Amino acid sequence: MTVLIIGGSGFLGAELIRQTSAAGHKTAATYATRPGDACQTVWYHLDLRDAERLDSVMAEVSPRLVINASSGKAGWAVTAQGSVRLAMAAARYGSHLVHVSSDAVFSGARVHYDESCLPDPVTPYGAAKAAAETGLLAVYPEAVVARTSLIIGDGRSVHEHAVHELAAGVRDGVLFTDDIRCPVHVADLAAALLELASSNASGIHHLAGRDALSRHELGILIARRDGLDASRLPKGLRAQSTLPGALDVRLDSQATQRKLSTTLRGAR
């Protein structure tokens, strides 16, 4: 099977390349600014705003499966419109599509969210992600939308790097005690995405870890694992900061977990 990973140079994308290659699949990956380090894949430059380039990559790769692990951040043209453009291309070429979404589509007002909950984003990024979900499922109902949470793993994530820098005193900032998420290990997430891709799944699925933790609690776990002084980690309240966004968002992944052999481990 030929797999095309959109956003292969990112943290999750790199793990998807590793796992698809290990499974013996022919793998291609795209990047927006520079290719990743993986040598098991063929790299293609792609800006999801460029419909002509997207069509060219799809025609050359002819993937059986497309996984959209790109971020695009709050950029509407990439995150929202680009994702719908990708869904239209996948449908046209007969490729199964798995789209990675985020818990940022929720406001935190109800805290616990399963797959039946409707998005109510409070940030531009969350709004773009929510629009992508709605748009791509409208044009390609057979696609999978997989919402996830904070992605960690093996010291390579942004959050783990931040904890090390804060503990060393080389970074300003705090770890919030009121910002709650359900972190998931990158290897578990990638395996679950590939398992969903190999099934007849479609629609909304949640892929998050079982433990609800504040960013400070997660930082303490990382510090203890890596032999750092957890007492050096500064803490604060997001509610008292100027950062926008939800405080407590806990993805309920039980329904999706029952369909999977991959275990979505909690951060603990």
CSV table of N, CA, C and O in Angstrom, one decimal, residues 99-220:
chain,number,residue,atom,x,y,z
A,99,HIS,N,-7.9,12.4,8.7
A,99,HIS,CA,-7.6,13.8,9.1
A,99,HIS,C,-7.4,13.9,10.6
A,99,HIS,O,-8.3,13.6,11.3
A,100,VAL,N,-6.3,14.5,11.0
A,100,VAL,CA,-6.0,14.6,12.4
A,100,VAL,C,-6.5,16.0,12.9
A,100,VAL,O,-6.1,17.0,12.4
A,101,SER,N,-7.5,16.0,13.8
A,101,SER,CA,-8.0,17.2,14.3
A,101,SER,C,-7.6,17.4,15.8
A,101,SER,O,-6.7,16.7,16.3
A,102,SER,N,-8.2,18.3,16.5
A,102,SER,CA,-7.7,18.7,17.8
A,102,SER,C,-8.8,18.9,18.8
A,102,SER,O,-10.0,19.2,18.4
A,103,ASP,N,-8.5,18.8,20.1
A,103,ASP,CA,-9.4,19.1,21.2
A,103,ASP,C,-9.7,20.6,21.2
A,103,ASP,O,-10.5,21.1,22.0
A,104,ALA,N,-8.9,21.4,20.4
A,104,ALA,CA,-9.1,22.9,20.4
A,104,ALA,C,-10.5,23.2,19.8
A,104,ALA,O,-10.9,24.4,19.8
A,105,VAL,N,-11.2,22.3,19.2
A,105,VAL,CA,-12.5,22.6,18.6
A,105,VAL,C,-13.5,22.8,19.8
A,105,VAL,O,-14.7,23.2,19.5
A,106,PHE,N,-13.2,22.5,21.0
A,106,PHE,CA,-14.1,22.6,22.1
A,106,PHE,C,-13.7,23.8,23.1
A,106,PHE,O,-12.5,24.1,23.2
A,107,SER,N,-14.7,24.3,23.7
A,107,SER,CA,-14.5,25.5,24.6
A,107,SER,C,-14.1,25.2,26.0
A,107,SER,O,-13.6,26.0,26.7
A,108,GLY,N,-14.4,23.9,26.4
A,108,GLY,CA,-14.2,23.5,27.8
A,108,GLY,C,-15.4,23.7,28.7
A,108,GLY,O,-15.3,23.4,29.9
A,109,ALA,N,-16.4,24.3,28.2
A,109,ALA,CA,-17.6,24.6,29.0
A,109,ALA,C,-18.2,23.4,29.6
A,109,ALA,O,-18.7,23.4,30.8
A,110,ARG,N,-18.1,22.2,29.0
A,110,ARG,CA,-18.7,21.0,29.5
A,110,ARG,C,-17.6,20.0,30.0
A,110,ARG,O,-18.0,19.0,30.5
A,111,VAL,N,-16.4,20.3,29.9
A,111,VAL,CA,-15.2,19.6,30.3
A,111,VAL,C,-15.0,18.3,29.6
A,111,VAL,O,-14.0,18.0,28.9
A,112,HIS,N,-16.0,17.4,29.7
A,112,HIS,CA,-15.9,16.0,29.1
A,112,HIS,C,-16.6,16.0,27.7
A,112,HIS,O,-17.8,16.4,27.6
A,113,TYR,N,-15.9,15.5,26.7
A,113,TYR,CA,-16.4,15.6,25.3
A,113,TYR,C,-16.2,14.2,24.7
A,113,TYR,O,-15.1,13.7,24.5
A,114,ASP,N,-17.3,13.6,24.2
A,114,ASP,CA,-17.2,12.4,23.4
A,114,ASP,C,-17.4,12.8,22.0
A,114,ASP,O,-17.6,14.0,21.6
A,115,GLU,N,-17.5,11.8,21.1
A,115,GLU,CA,-17.6,12.0,19.7
A,115,GLU,C,-18.9,12.7,19.2
A,115,GLU,O,-19.0,13.2,18.1
A,116,SER,N,-19.9,12.6,20.1
A,116,SER,CA,-21.2,13.2,19.8
A,116,SER,C,-21.3,14.7,20.0
A,116,SER,O,-22.3,15.3,19.6
A,117,CYS,N,-20.3,15.2,20.7
A,117,CYS,CA,-20.4,16.6,21.1
A,117,CYS,C,-20.0,17.5,19.9
A,117,CYS,O,-19.1,17.2,19.1
A,118,LEU,N,-20.8,18.6,19.7
A,118,LEU,CA,-20.6,19.5,18.6
A,118,LEU,C,-19.5,20.5,19.0
A,118,LEU,O,-19.4,21.0,20.1
A,119,PRO,N,-18.7,20.9,18.0
A,119,PRO,CA,-17.6,21.9,18.3
A,119,PRO,C,-18.2,23.2,18.7
A,119,PRO,O,-19.2,23.6,18.3
A,120,ASP,N,-17.4,23.9,19.6
A,120,ASP,CA,-17.8,25.2,20.0
A,120,ASP,C,-16.5,26.0,20.3
A,120,ASP,O,-16.2,26.4,21.5
A,121,PRO,N,-15.6,26.2,19.3
A,121,PRO,CA,-14.3,26.7,19.5
A,121,PRO,C,-14.3,28.1,20.0
A,121,PRO,O,-15.2,28.9,19.8
A,122,VAL,N,-13.2,28.5,20.8
A,122,VAL,CA,-13.1,29.9,21.3
A,122,VAL,C,-11.8,30.5,20.8
A,122,VAL,O,-11.5,31.6,21.3
A,123,THR,N,-11.0,29.9,19.9
A,123,THR,CA,-9.8,30.5,19.4
A,123,THR,C,-9.8,30.4,17.9
A,123,THR,O,-10.5,29.5,17.3
A,124,PRO,N,-9.1,31.2,17.2
A,124,PRO,CA,-9.0,31.1,15.7
A,124,PRO,C,-8.5,29.7,15.2
A,124,PRO,O,-9.0,29.2,14.2
A,125,TYR,N,-7.6,29.1,16.0
A,125,TYR,CA,-7.1,27.8,15.6
A,125,TYR,C,-8.2,26.8,15.7
A,125,TYR,O,-8.4,25.9,14.8
A,126,GLY,N,-8.9,26.8,16.9
A,126,GLY,CA,-10.0,25.9,17.1
A,126,GLY,C,-11.1,26.1,16.0
A,126,GLY,O,-11.7,25.1,15.5
A,127,ALA,N,-11.4,27.3,15.7
A,127,ALA,CA,-12.4,27.6,14.6
A,127,ALA,C,-12.0,27.0,13.3
A,127,ALA,O,-12.8,26.4,12.6
A,128,ALA,N,-10.7,27.2,12.9
A,128,ALA,CA,-10.2,26.6,11.7
A,128,ALA,C,-10.3,25.1,11.7
A,128,ALA,O,-10.6,24.5,10.6
A,129,LYS,N,-9.9,24.5,12.8
A,129,LYS,CA,-10.0,23.0,12.9
A,129,LYS,C,-11.4,22.5,12.8
A,129,LYS,O,-11.7,21.5,12.1
A,130,ALA,N,-12.3,23.2,13.4
A,130,ALA,CA,-13.7,22.9,13.4
A,130,ALA,C,-14.3,23.0,12.0
A,130,ALA,O,-15.1,22.1,11.5
A,131,ALA,N,-13.9,24.1,11.3
A,131,ALA,CA,-14.4,24.3,9.9
A,131,ALA,C,-13.9,23.2,9.0
A,131,ALA,O,-14.6,22.7,8.1
A,132,ALA,N,-12.6,22.8,9.2
A,132,ALA,CA,-12.0,21.7,8.4
A,132,ALA,C,-12.8,20.4,8.6
A,132,ALA,O,-13.1,19.7,7.6
A,133,GLU,N,-13.2,20.1,9.9
A,133,GLU,CA,-13.9,18.9,10.1
A,133,GLU,C,-15.3,18.9,9.3
A,133,GLU,O,-15.6,17.9,8.6
A,134,THR,N,-16.0,20.0,9.5
A,134,THR,CA,-17.3,20.1,8.9
A,134,THR,C,-17.2,20.0,7.3
A,134,THR,O,-17.9,19.3,6.7
A,135,GLY,N,-16.2,20.8,6.8
A,135,GLY,CA,-16.1,20.9,5.4
A,135,GLY,C,-15.7,19.6,4.7
A,135,GLY,O,-16.2,19.1,3.7
A,136,LEU,N,-14.7,18.9,5.3
A,136,LEU,CA,-14.1,17.7,4.7
A,136,LEU,C,-15.1,16.6,4.8
A,136,LEU,O,-15.2,15.8,3.8
A,137,LEU,N,-15.8,16.5,5.9
A,137,LEU,CA,-16.8,15.4,5.9
A,137,LEU,C,-18.0,15.7,5.0
A,137,LEU,O,-18.7,14.7,4.6
A,138,ALA,N,-18.3,16.9,4.7
A,138,ALA,CA,-19.3,17.3,3.8
A,138,ALA,C,-19.0,16.8,2.3
A,138,ALA,O,-19.8,16.3,1.6
A,139,VAL,N,-17.7,17.0,2.0
A,139,VAL,CA,-17.3,16.6,0.6
A,139,VAL,C,-16.8,15.2,0.5
A,139,VAL,O,-16.8,14.6,-0.6
A,140,TYR,N,-16.5,14.6,1.7
A,140,TYR,CA,-15.9,13.2,1.6
A,140,TYR,C,-16.4,12.5,2.9
A,140,TYR,O,-15.6,12.3,3.9
A,141,PRO,N,-17.7,12.1,3.0
A,141,PRO,CA,-18.2,11.5,4.2
A,141,PRO,C,-17.5,10.2,4.6
A,141,PRO,O,-17.6,9.8,5.8
A,142,GLU,N,-16.8,9.5,3.7
A,142,GLU,CA,-16.1,8.3,4.1
A,142,GLU,C,-14.8,8.5,4.8
A,142,GLU,O,-14.1,7.6,5.2
A,143,ALA,N,-14.4,9.8,4.9
A,143,ALA,CA,-13.1,10.1,5.6
A,143,ALA,C,-13.2,9.9,7.1
A,143,ALA,O,-14.3,9.9,7.7
A,144,VAL,N,-12.1,9.8,7.7
A,144,VAL,CA,-12.0,9.7,9.2
A,144,VAL,C,-11.4,11.0,9.7
A,144,VAL,O,-10.4,11.6,9.2
A,145,VAL,N,-12.1,11.6,10.7
A,145,VAL,CA,-11.6,12.7,11.5
A,145,VAL,C,-11.3,12.2,12.9
A,145,VAL,O,-12.1,11.7,13.6
A,146,ALA,N,-10.0,12.3,13.2
A,146,ALA,CA,-9.5,11.8,14.5
A,146,ALA,C,-9.0,13.0,15.4
A,146,ALA,O,-8.0,13.6,15.1
A,147,ARG,N,-9.8,13.3,16.4
A,147,ARG,CA,-9.5,14.4,17.3
A,147,ARG,C,-8.5,13.9,18.3
A,147,ARG,O,-8.7,12.8,18.9
A,148,THR,N,-7.5,14.6,18.6
A,148,THR,CA,-6.5,14.2,19.6
A,148,THR,C,-6.2,15.4,20.6
A,148,THR,O,-6.8,16.5,20.4
A,149,SER,N,-5.3,15.1,21.5
A,149,SER,CA,-5.0,16.1,22.5
A,149,SER,C,-3.5,16.4,22.5
A,149,SER,O,-2.9,16.3,21.4
A,150,LEU,N,-2.9,16.8,23.6
A,150,LEU,CA,-1.5,17.1,23.7
A,150,LEU,C,-0.7,15.9,23.3
A,150,LEU,O,-0.8,14.9,24.0
A,151,ILE,N,0.2,16.0,22.3
A,151,ILE,CA,1.0,14.8,21.9
A,151,ILE,C,2.4,14.9,22.5
A,151,ILE,O,3.1,15.9,22.4
A,152,ILE,N,2.8,13.8,23.2
A,152,ILE,CA,4.1,13.7,23.9
A,152,ILE,C,4.8,12.5,23.4
A,152,ILE,O,4.2,11.6,22.7
A,153,GLY,N,6.0,12.3,23.9
A,153,GLY,CA,6.6,11.0,23.7
A,153,GLY,C,8.1,11.0,23.5
A,153,GLY,O,8.7,11.7,22.7
A,154,ASP,N,8.8,10.2,24.4
A,154,ASP,CA,10.2,9.9,24.3
A,154,ASP,C,11.1,11.2,24.3
A,154,ASP,O,12.2,11.2,23.7
A,155,GLY,N,10.6,12.2,24.9
A,155,GLY,CA,11.5,13.4,25.1
A,155,GLY,C,11.5,14.3,23.8
A,155,GLY,O,12.2,15.3,23.8
A,156,ARG,N,10.7,14.0,22.8
A,156,ARG,CA,10.8,14.7,21.5
A,156,ARG,C,9.8,15.7,21.3
A,156,ARG,O,9.8,16.5,20.3
A,157,SER,N,8.8,15.9,22.2
A,157,SER,CA,7.7,16.8,22.0
A,157,SER,C,8.0,18.2,22.4
A,157,SER,O,9.0,18.4,23.2
A,158,VAL,N,7.3,19.1,21.9
A,158,VAL,CA,7.5,20.5,22.3
A,158,VAL,C,7.3,20.7,23.8
A,158,VAL,O,8.1,21.4,24.4
A,159,HIS,N,6.3,20.0,24.4
A,159,HIS,CA,6.1,20.2,25.8
A,159,HIS,C,7.3,19.6,26.6
A,159,HIS,O,7.7,20.2,27.6
A,160,GLU,N,7.8,18.5,26.2
A,160,GLU,CA,8.9,17.9,27.0
A,160,GLU,C,10.2,18.8,26.9
A,160,GLU,O,10.9,18.9,27.8
A,161,HIS,N,10.4,19.3,25.7
A,161,HIS,CA,11.5,20.3,25.5
A,161,HIS,C,11.4,21.5,26.5
A,161,HIS,O,12.3,21.9,27.1
A,162,ALA,N,10.1,22.0,26.5
A,162,ALA,CA,9.8,23.1,27.4
A,162,ALA,C,10.1,22.8,28.9
A,162,ALA,O,10.7,23.7,29.6
A,163,VAL,N,9.7,21.6,29.3
A,163,VAL,CA,10.0,21.2,30.7
A,163,VAL,C,11.4,21.2,31.0
A,163,VAL,O,11.9,21.7,32.1
A,164,HIS,N,12.2,20.7,30.1
A,164,HIS,CA,13.7,20.6,30.3
A,164,HIS,C,14.3,22.0,30.4
A,164,HIS,O,15.1,22.3,31.3
A,165,GLU,N,13.8,22.9,29.5
A,165,GLU,CA,14.4,24.3,29.5
A,165,GLU,C,13.9,25.1,30.7
A,165,GLU,O,14.7,25.8,31.3
A,166,LEU,N,12.7,24.9,31.2
A,166,LEU,CA,12.2,25.5,32.4
A,166,LEU,C,13.0,25.0,33.6
A,166,LEU,O,13.4,25.8,34.5
A,167,ALA,N,13.2,23.7,33.7
A,167,ALA,CA,13.9,23.2,34.8
A,167,ALA,C,15.4,23.7,34.9
A,167,ALA,O,16.0,23.8,35.9
A,168,ALA,N,15.9,23.9,33.7
A,168,ALA,CA,17.3,24.4,33.6
A,168,ALA,C,17.4,25.9,33.7
A,168,ALA,O,18.5,26.4,33.8
A,169,GLY,N,16.3,26.6,33.8
A,169,GLY,CA,16.3,28.0,34.0
A,169,GLY,C,16.7,28.8,32.7
A,169,GLY,O,17.1,30.0,32.8
A,170,VAL,N,16.6,28.2,31.5
A,170,VAL,CA,17.0,28.8,30.3
A,170,VAL,C,15.7,29.3,29.5
A,170,VAL,O,15.9,29.7,28.3
A,171,ARG,N,14.6,29.2,30.1
A,171,ARG,CA,13.3,29.6,29.4
A,171,ARG,C,12.4,30.3,30.4
A,171,ARG,O,12.3,29.9,31.5
A,172,ASP,N,11.8,31.4,29.9
A,172,ASP,CA,10.8,32.1,30.7
A,172,ASP,C,9.5,31.4,30.6
A,172,ASP,O,9.2,30.8,29.6
A,173,GLY,N,8.6,31.6,31.6
A,173,GLY,CA,7.3,31.1,31.5
A,173,GLY,C,6.9,30.2,32.6
A,173,GLY,O,7.7,30.0,33.6
A,174,VAL,N,5.7,29.7,32.6
A,174,VAL,CA,5.2,28.9,33.7
A,174,VAL,C,4.4,27.7,33.1
A,174,VAL,O,4.1,27.7,31.9
A,175,LEU,N,4.2,26.7,33.9
A,175,LEU,CA,3.3,25.6,33.5
A,175,LEU,C,2.0,25.8,34.3
A,175,LEU,O,2.0,25.9,35.5
A,176,PHE,N,0.9,25.8,33.5
A,176,PHE,CA,-0.4,26.1,34.1
A,176,PHE,C,-0.9,24.9,34.9
A,176,PHE,O,-0.9,23.8,34.5
A,177,THR,N,-1.5,25.3,36.0
A,177,THR,CA,-2.1,24.2,36.9
A,177,THR,C,-3.6,24.1,36.6
A,177,THR,O,-4.2,23.1,37.1
A,178,ASP,N,-4.2,25.0,35.8
A,178,ASP,CA,-5.6,24.9,35.5
A,178,ASP,C,-5.9,24.7,34.0
A,178,ASP,O,-7.0,24.7,33.6
A,179,ASP,N,-4.8,24.3,33.2
A,179,ASP,CA,-5.0,24.0,31.8
A,179,ASP,C,-4.9,22.4,31.7
A,179,ASP,O,-3.8,21.8,31.8
A,180,ILE,N,-6.1,21.8,31.6
A,180,ILE,CA,-6.2,20.4,31.7
A,180,ILE,C,-6.4,19.8,30.3
A,180,ILE,O,-7.3,20.2,29.5
A,181,ARG,N,-5.6,18.7,30.0
A,181,ARG,CA,-5.8,18.0,28.7
A,181,ARG,C,-5.6,16.5,29.0
A,181,ARG,O,-5.2,16.1,30.1
A,182,CYS,N,-5.8,15.7,28.0
A,182,CYS,CA,-5.5,14.2,28.1
A,182,CYS,C,-4.4,13.8,27.1
A,182,CYS,O,-4.6,13.4,26.0
A,183,PRO,N,-3.2,14.0,27.6
A,183,PRO,CA,-2.0,13.8,26.7
A,183,PRO,C,-2.0,12.3,26.2
A,183,PRO,O,-2.4,11.4,26.8
A,184,VAL,N,-1.4,12.2,24.9
A,184,VAL,CA,-1.3,10.9,24.3
A,184,VAL,C,0.1,10.7,23.8
A,184,VAL,O,0.7,11.7,23.3
A,185,HIS,N,0.6,9.5,23.9
A,185,HIS,CA,1.9,9.2,23.4
A,185,HIS,C,1.9,9.1,21.8
A,185,HIS,O,1.0,8.6,21.3
A,186,VAL,N,2.9,9.7,21.2
A,186,VAL,CA,2.9,9.8,19.8
A,186,VAL,C,2.9,8.5,19.1
A,186,VAL,O,2.3,8.3,18.0
A,187,ALA,N,3.6,7.5,19.7
A,187,ALA,CA,3.6,6.1,19.1
A,187,ALA,C,2.2,5.5,19.1
A,187,ALA,O,1.8,4.8,18.2
A,188,ASP,N,1.5,5.7,20.3
A,188,ASP,CA,0.1,5.2,20.4
A,188,ASP,C,-0.8,5.9,19.4
A,188,ASP,O,-1.6,5.2,18.7
A,189,LEU,N,-0.7,7.2,19.3
A,189,LEU,CA,-1.5,7.9,18.4
A,189,LEU,C,-1.3,7.5,16.9
A,189,LEU,O,-2.3,7.3,16.2
A,190,ALA,N,-0.1,7.4,16.5
A,190,ALA,CA,0.2,7.0,15.1
A,190,ALA,C,-0.3,5.6,14.8
A,190,ALA,O,-0.9,5.3,13.8
A,191,ALA,N,-0.1,4.7,15.8
A,191,ALA,CA,-0.6,3.3,15.6
A,191,ALA,C,-2.1,3.3,15.5
A,191,ALA,O,-2.7,2.5,14.7
A,192,ALA,N,-2.8,4.1,16.3
A,192,ALA,CA,-4.3,4.1,16.3
A,192,ALA,C,-4.8,4.7,15.0
A,192,ALA,O,-5.8,4.2,14.4
A,193,LEU,N,-4.1,5.7,14.5
A,193,LEU,CA,-4.5,6.3,13.2
A,193,LEU,C,-4.4,5.3,12.1
A,193,LEU,O,-5.3,5.2,11.2
A,194,LEU,N,-3.3,4.6,12.1
A,194,LEU,CA,-3.1,3.6,11.0
A,194,LEU,C,-4.1,2.4,11.2
A,194,LEU,O,-4.5,1.9,10.2
A,195,GLU,N,-4.4,2.1,12.4
A,195,GLU,CA,-5.4,1.0,12.6
A,195,GLU,C,-6.8,1.5,12.1
A,195,GLU,O,-7.5,0.7,11.5
A,196,LEU,N,-7.2,2.7,12.4
A,196,LEU,CA,-8.4,3.3,11.9
A,196,LEU,C,-8.4,3.3,10.4
A,196,LEU,O,-9.4,3.0,9.7
A,197,ALA,N,-7.3,3.6,9.8
A,197,ALA,CA,-7.1,3.7,8.4
A,197,ALA,C,-7.3,2.4,7.7
A,197,ALA,O,-7.8,2.3,6.6
A,198,SER,N,-6.9,1.3,8.4
A,198,SER,CA,-7.0,0.0,7.8
A,198,SER,C,-8.4,-0.7,8.0
A,198,SER,O,-8.7,-1.7,7.5
A,199,SER,N,-9.2,0.0,8.7
A,199,SER,CA,-10.6,-0.5,9.0
A,199,SER,C,-11.6,0.2,8.0
A,199,SER,O,-11.2,1.0,7.2
A,200,ASN,N,-12.8,-0.1,8.3
A,200,ASN,CA,-13.9,0.6,7.4
A,200,ASN,C,-14.4,1.8,8.2
A,200,ASN,O,-15.6,2.2,7.9
A,201,ALA,N,-13.6,2.4,9.1
A,201,ALA,CA,-14.1,3.5,9.9
A,201,ALA,C,-14.3,4.7,9.1
A,201,ALA,O,-13.7,4.9,8.0
A,202,SER,N,-15.2,5.6,9.5
A,202,SER,CA,-15.4,6.9,8.9
A,202,SER,C,-16.0,7.8,10.0
A,202,SER,O,-16.4,7.3,11.1
A,203,GLY,N,-16.0,9.1,9.7
A,203,GLY,CA,-16.6,10.0,10.7
A,203,GLY,C,-15.7,10.4,11.8
A,203,GLY,O,-14.4,10.2,11.7
A,204,ILE,N,-16.2,10.9,12.9
A,204,ILE,CA,-15.5,11.4,14.0
A,204,ILE,C,-15.0,10.3,15.0
A,204,ILE,O,-15.8,9.5,15.4
A,205,HIS,N,-13.7,10.4,15.4
A,205,HIS,CA,-13.2,9.5,16.4
A,205,HIS,C,-12.3,10.3,17.4
A,205,HIS,O,-11.7,11.3,16.9
A,206,HIS,N,-12.2,9.9,18.6
A,206,HIS,CA,-11.4,10.6,19.6
A,206,HIS,C,-10.2,9.6,20.0
A,206,HIS,O,-10.4,8.5,20.3
A,207,LEU,N,-9.0,10.2,19.9
A,207,LEU,CA,-7.8,9.5,20.2
A,207,LEU,C,-6.9,10.3,21.2
A,207,LEU,O,-6.0,11.0,20.8
A,208,ALA,N,-7.2,10.1,22.5
A,208,ALA,CA,-6.5,10.8,23.5
A,208,ALA,C,-6.2,9.8,24.6
A,208,ALA,O,-6.7,8.8,24.7
A,209,GLY,N,-5.2,10.2,25.5
A,209,GLY,CA,-4.8,9.4,26.6
A,209,GLY,C,-5.9,9.3,27.7
A,209,GLY,O,-6.8,10.1,27.7
A,210,ARG,N,-5.7,8.4,28.6
A,210,ARG,CA,-6.8,8.1,29.6
A,210,ARG,C,-6.6,9.1,30.8
A,210,ARG,O,-7.6,9.2,31.6
A,211,ASP,N,-5.5,9.7,30.9
A,211,ASP,CA,-5.2,10.5,32.1
A,211,ASP,C,-5.5,12.0,31.8
A,211,ASP,O,-4.9,12.6,30.9
A,212,ALA,N,-6.3,12.7,32.6
A,212,ALA,CA,-6.5,14.1,32.5
A,212,ALA,C,-5.5,14.8,33.5
A,212,ALA,O,-5.6,14.6,34.7
A,213,LEU,N,-4.7,15.6,32.9
A,213,LEU,CA,-3.6,16.2,33.7
A,213,LEU,C,-3.5,17.7,33.3
A,213,LEU,O,-3.7,18.1,32.2
A,214,SER,N,-3.1,18.5,34.3
A,214,SER,CA,-2.7,19.9,34.0
A,214,SER,C,-1.3,19.9,33.4
A,214,SER,O,-0.5,18.9,33.5
A,215,ARG,N,-0.9,20.9,32.7
A,215,ARG,CA,0.4,21.0,32.1
A,215,ARG,C,1.5,21.0,33.2
A,215,ARG,O,2.6,20.5,32.9
A,216,HIS,N,1.2,21.5,34.4
A,216,HIS,CA,2.1,21.4,35.4
A,216,HIS,C,2.3,20.0,36.0
A,216,HIS,O,3.4,19.5,36.2
A,217,GLU,N,1.2,19.3,36.1
A,217,GLU,CA,1.2,17.9,36.5
A,217,GLU,C,2.0,17.0,35.5
A,217,GLU,O,2.8,16.2,35.9
A,218,LEU,N,1.8,17.3,34.2
A,218,LEU,CA,2.5,16.6,33.2
A,218,LEU,C,4.0,16.9,33.3
A,218,LEU,O,4.8,16.0,33.1
A,219,GLY,N,4.3,18.2,33.5
A,219,GLY,CA,5.7,18.6,33.7
A,219,GLY,C,6.4,17.9,34.8
A,219,GLY,O,7.6,17.5,34.7
A,220,ILE,N,5.7,17.7,35.9
A,220,ILE,CA,6.3,17.0,37.0
A,220,ILE,C,6.6,15.5,36.7
A,220,ILE,O,7.7,15.0,37.0
